[in-house]
CSV table of C-alpha atoms in Angstrom, one decimal:
chain,number,residue,atom,x,y,z
A,1,GLY,CA,0.0,0.0,0.0
A,2,PRO,CA,0.9,3.6,0.2
A,3,GLU,CA,3.1,3.1,3.3
A,4,ALA,CA,5.4,0.7,1.4
A,5,GLY,CA,4.9,1.6,-2.2
A,6,LYS,CA,6.3,5.1,-2.4
A,7,PRO,CA,9.3,4.4,-0.2
A,8,LEU,CA,10.2,1.3,-2.2
A,9,ALA,CA,9.8,2.9,-5.5
A,10,THR,CA,11.7,6.1,-4.6
A,11,SER,CA,14.6,4.3,-2.8
A,12,PRO,CA,18.0,4.6,-4.5
A,13,ARG,CA,18.7,1.1,-3.0
A,14,ILE,CA,16.1,-0.5,-5.1
A,15,GLN,CA,17.2,-1.7,-8.5
A,16,LYS,CA,13.9,-2.7,-10.0
A,17,VAL,CA,10.1,-2.6,-9.2
A,18,ALA,CA,7.6,-5.2,-10.3
A,19,PHE,CA,4.0,-4.2,-9.7
A,20,THR,CA,0.7,-6.0,-10.2
A,21,GLY,CA,-2.4,-4.0,-9.7
A,22,GLU,CA,-4.7,-1.3,-10.9
A,23,THR,CA,-3.7,1.5,-13.3
A,24,THR,CA,-4.0,4.4,-10.9
A,25,THR,CA,-1.5,2.9,-8.5
A,26,GLY,CA,0.6,1.7,-11.5
A,27,ARG,CA,1.0,5.3,-12.7
A,28,LEU,CA,2.1,6.4,-9.2
A,29,ILE,CA,4.6,3.6,-9.0
A,30,MET,CA,6.0,4.6,-12.4
A,31,GLN,CA,6.2,8.3,-11.4
A,32,TYR,CA,7.9,7.4,-8.1
A,33,ALA,CA,10.5,5.1,-9.8
A,34,SER,CA,11.3,7.7,-12.4
A,35,GLU,CA,12.9,9.9,-9.7
A,36,ASN,CA,15.8,7.5,-9.6
A,37,LEU,CA,15.4,5.9,-13.1
A,38,ILE,CA,14.5,2.6,-11.5
A,39,PRO,CA,13.2,0.0,-14.2
A,40,VAL,CA,9.6,-0.9,-13.6
A,41,SER,CA,7.6,-3.9,-14.9
A,42,MET,CA,3.8,-3.9,-14.4
A,43,GLU,CA,0.8,-6.1,-15.0
A,44,LEU,CA,-2.2,-3.8,-15.1
A,45,GLY,CA,-4.6,-5.9,-17.0
A,46,GLY,CA,-7.9,-7.4,-16.0
A,47,LYS,CA,-7.4,-9.3,-12.8
A,48,SER,CA,-6.8,-13.0,-13.0
A,49,PRO,CA,-9.4,-14.6,-15.4
A,50,ASN,CA,-10.5,-18.1,-14.5
A,51,ILE,CA,-11.5,-19.7,-17.9
A,52,VAL,CA,-13.8,-22.7,-17.8
A,53,LEU,CA,-13.8,-24.7,-21.0
A,54,ARG,CA,-16.9,-26.5,-22.5
A,55,SER,CA,-15.4,-29.9,-21.6
A,56,ALA,CA,-14.9,-29.0,-17.9
A,57,ASP,CA,-16.8,-30.4,-15.0
A,58,LEU,CA,-18.8,-27.2,-14.5
A,59,GLU,CA,-19.7,-27.9,-10.8
A,60,ALA,CA,-16.1,-28.6,-9.9
A,61,ALA,CA,-14.6,-25.8,-11.9
A,62,VAL,CA,-16.9,-23.1,-10.9
A,63,SER,CA,-17.1,-24.0,-7.2
A,64,ALA,CA,-13.2,-24.3,-7.0
A,65,GLY,CA,-12.9,-21.0,-8.9
A,66,VAL,CA,-15.1,-19.2,-6.4
A,67,ARG,CA,-13.3,-20.7,-3.4
A,68,ARG,CA,-9.9,-19.8,-4.8
A,69,CYS,CA,-11.0,-16.2,-5.4
A,70,ILE,CA,-12.5,-15.8,-1.9
A,71,ASP,CA,-9.6,-17.5,-0.1
A,72,ASN,CA,-7.6,-14.9,1.9
A,73,SER,CA,-10.7,-12.8,1.9
A,74,GLY,CA,-10.2,-12.1,-1.8
A,75,GLN,CA,-7.0,-10.0,-1.0
A,76,SER,CA,-4.5,-12.1,-3.2
A,77,CYS,CA,-3.4,-10.4,-6.4
A,78,ASN,CA,-3.7,-13.7,-8.2
A,79,ALA,CA,-7.4,-14.3,-7.0
A,80,PRO,CA,-9.3,-15.4,-10.0
A,81,THR,CA,-11.8,-12.6,-9.8
A,82,ARG,CA,-13.3,-13.1,-13.3
A,83,LEU,CA,-15.0,-16.4,-14.2
A,84,LEU,CA,-15.4,-16.8,-18.0
A,85,VAL,CA,-17.7,-19.6,-19.1
A,86,PRO,CA,-19.3,-20.6,-22.4
A,87,MET,CA,-22.7,-18.7,-22.7
A,88,GLU,CA,-24.6,-22.1,-23.0
A,89,HIS,CA,-23.5,-22.8,-19.4
A,90,MET,CA,-23.9,-19.4,-18.0
A,91,ASP,CA,-27.1,-19.9,-15.9
A,92,GLU,CA,-25.9,-23.0,-14.4
A,93,ALA,CA,-22.5,-21.5,-13.6
A,94,ILE,CA,-24.1,-18.5,-12.0
A,95,ALA,CA,-26.2,-20.8,-9.8
A,96,ILE,CA,-23.2,-22.8,-8.8
A,97,ALA,CA,-21.1,-19.6,-8.0
A,98,ALA,CA,-24.0,-18.2,-5.9
A,99,ARG,CA,-24.5,-21.4,-4.0
A,100,THR,CA,-20.7,-21.7,-3.3
A,101,ALA,CA,-20.4,-18.2,-2.1
A,102,ASP,CA,-23.4,-18.4,0.1
A,103,ALA,CA,-22.0,-21.5,1.8
A,104,ILE,CA,-18.7,-19.7,2.8
A,105,THR,CA,-18.7,-18.9,6.5
A,106,VAL,CA,-17.3,-15.4,7.3
A,107,GLY,CA,-16.1,-14.8,10.9
A,108,ALA,CA,-13.3,-14.6,13.4
A,109,PRO,CA,-10.2,-16.5,12.4
A,110,SER,CA,-10.2,-18.1,15.8
A,111,ASP,CA,-13.6,-19.8,15.2
A,112,PRO,CA,-13.0,-23.2,13.6
A,113,SER,CA,-16.2,-23.0,11.6
A,114,THR,CA,-14.8,-19.8,9.8
A,115,ASN,CA,-13.8,-20.2,6.1
A,116,ILE,CA,-12.6,-16.5,5.7
A,117,GLY,CA,-11.8,-13.7,8.1
A,118,PRO,CA,-11.8,-10.0,7.8
A,119,VAL,CA,-10.1,-7.9,5.2
A,120,VAL,CA,-6.9,-6.1,6.3
A,121,SER,CA,-8.2,-2.6,7.2
A,122,GLN,CA,-10.9,0.0,7.3
A,123,LEU,CA,-9.5,1.5,4.1
A,124,GLN,CA,-9.7,-1.9,2.3
A,125,PHE,CA,-13.2,-2.5,3.7
A,126,ASP,CA,-14.4,0.9,2.6
A,127,LYS,CA,-12.9,0.4,-0.9
A,128,ILE,CA,-14.6,-3.0,-1.3
A,129,GLN,CA,-17.9,-1.6,-0.1
A,130,ARG,CA,-17.6,1.3,-2.7
A,131,LEU,CA,-16.9,-1.2,-5.5
A,132,ILE,CA,-19.9,-3.4,-4.5
A,133,HIS,CA,-22.1,-0.3,-4.6
A,134,LYS,CA,-20.6,0.7,-7.9
A,135,GLY,CA,-21.2,-2.7,-9.4
A,136,ILE,CA,-24.9,-2.5,-8.4
A,137,ALA,CA,-25.2,1.1,-9.8
A,138,GLU,CA,-23.6,0.2,-13.1
A,139,GLY,CA,-26.1,-2.6,-13.6
A,140,ALA,CA,-24.2,-5.8,-12.8
A,141,GLU,CA,-26.5,-8.4,-11.4
A,142,LEU,CA,-25.8,-9.2,-7.8
A,143,VAL,CA,-26.2,-13.0,-7.4
A,144,ALA,CA,-24.5,-13.5,-3.9
A,145,GLY,CA,-23.4,-11.4,-1.1
A,146,GLY,CA,-23.6,-7.7,-1.5
A,147,PRO,CA,-22.8,-4.5,0.6
A,148,ASP,CA,-22.5,-4.4,4.3
A,149,ARG,CA,-21.1,-7.0,6.8
A,150,PRO,CA,-22.6,-10.5,7.1
A,151,ALA,CA,-25.8,-10.3,9.3
A,152,HIS,CA,-24.1,-12.0,12.3
A,153,LEU,CA,-21.2,-9.6,12.4
A,154,ASN,CA,-21.9,-6.0,13.4
A,155,ALA,CA,-18.3,-4.8,13.7
A,156,GLY,CA,-15.0,-5.4,12.0
A,157,TYR,CA,-13.8,-5.5,8.5
A,158,TYR,CA,-15.9,-8.5,7.4
A,159,VAL,CA,-17.1,-8.6,3.8
A,160,ARG,CA,-19.8,-10.9,2.4
A,161,PRO,CA,-18.6,-13.2,-0.4
A,162,THR,CA,-20.0,-11.3,-3.3
A,163,ILE,CA,-20.7,-12.5,-6.9
A,164,PHE,CA,-21.9,-10.4,-9.8
A,165,SER,CA,-23.0,-11.6,-13.2
A,166,GLY,CA,-23.7,-9.7,-16.4
A,167,VAL,CA,-20.5,-7.6,-15.9
A,168,THR,CA,-19.3,-5.8,-19.0
A,169,ARG,CA,-15.8,-4.4,-19.8
A,170,THR,CA,-17.0,-0.8,-19.2
A,171,MET,CA,-17.9,-1.5,-15.6
A,172,LYS,CA,-15.5,-0.6,-12.8
């Protein structure tokens, strides 16, 4: 984040910066690194597509893809956040994804029944909430999860496992 990114990218002791993330931060990293002419490599494309082929076991592929995305509370840069399936399997894939997300237990990491804990900070929680609201406002179909904490958690940085369908390339 900001606490580490700028000091790293401006340090004369750093010989190269490799960054994976969104374009706004990528521009900042490039700007910071230019102060010392540090080489930068970036991956700023669409985040981690998960492609399901026609021949795949749809139930296994979709449910595994959802669980991999939501592991680590979705905070891994390699989380397969986009699930691409053939159109003829779309309705079934959406149902599997929603059912899988709804079955994930969010809670305290110390609780053995918990599958995922909170996100890292208020800043990250707020960003995720804004993105969920933005997805809804832009017309994506909310099929699981949504804004706010899970009903059983009234405090903390807990996020409901959220799935959208009908997402287009123009949506945030």
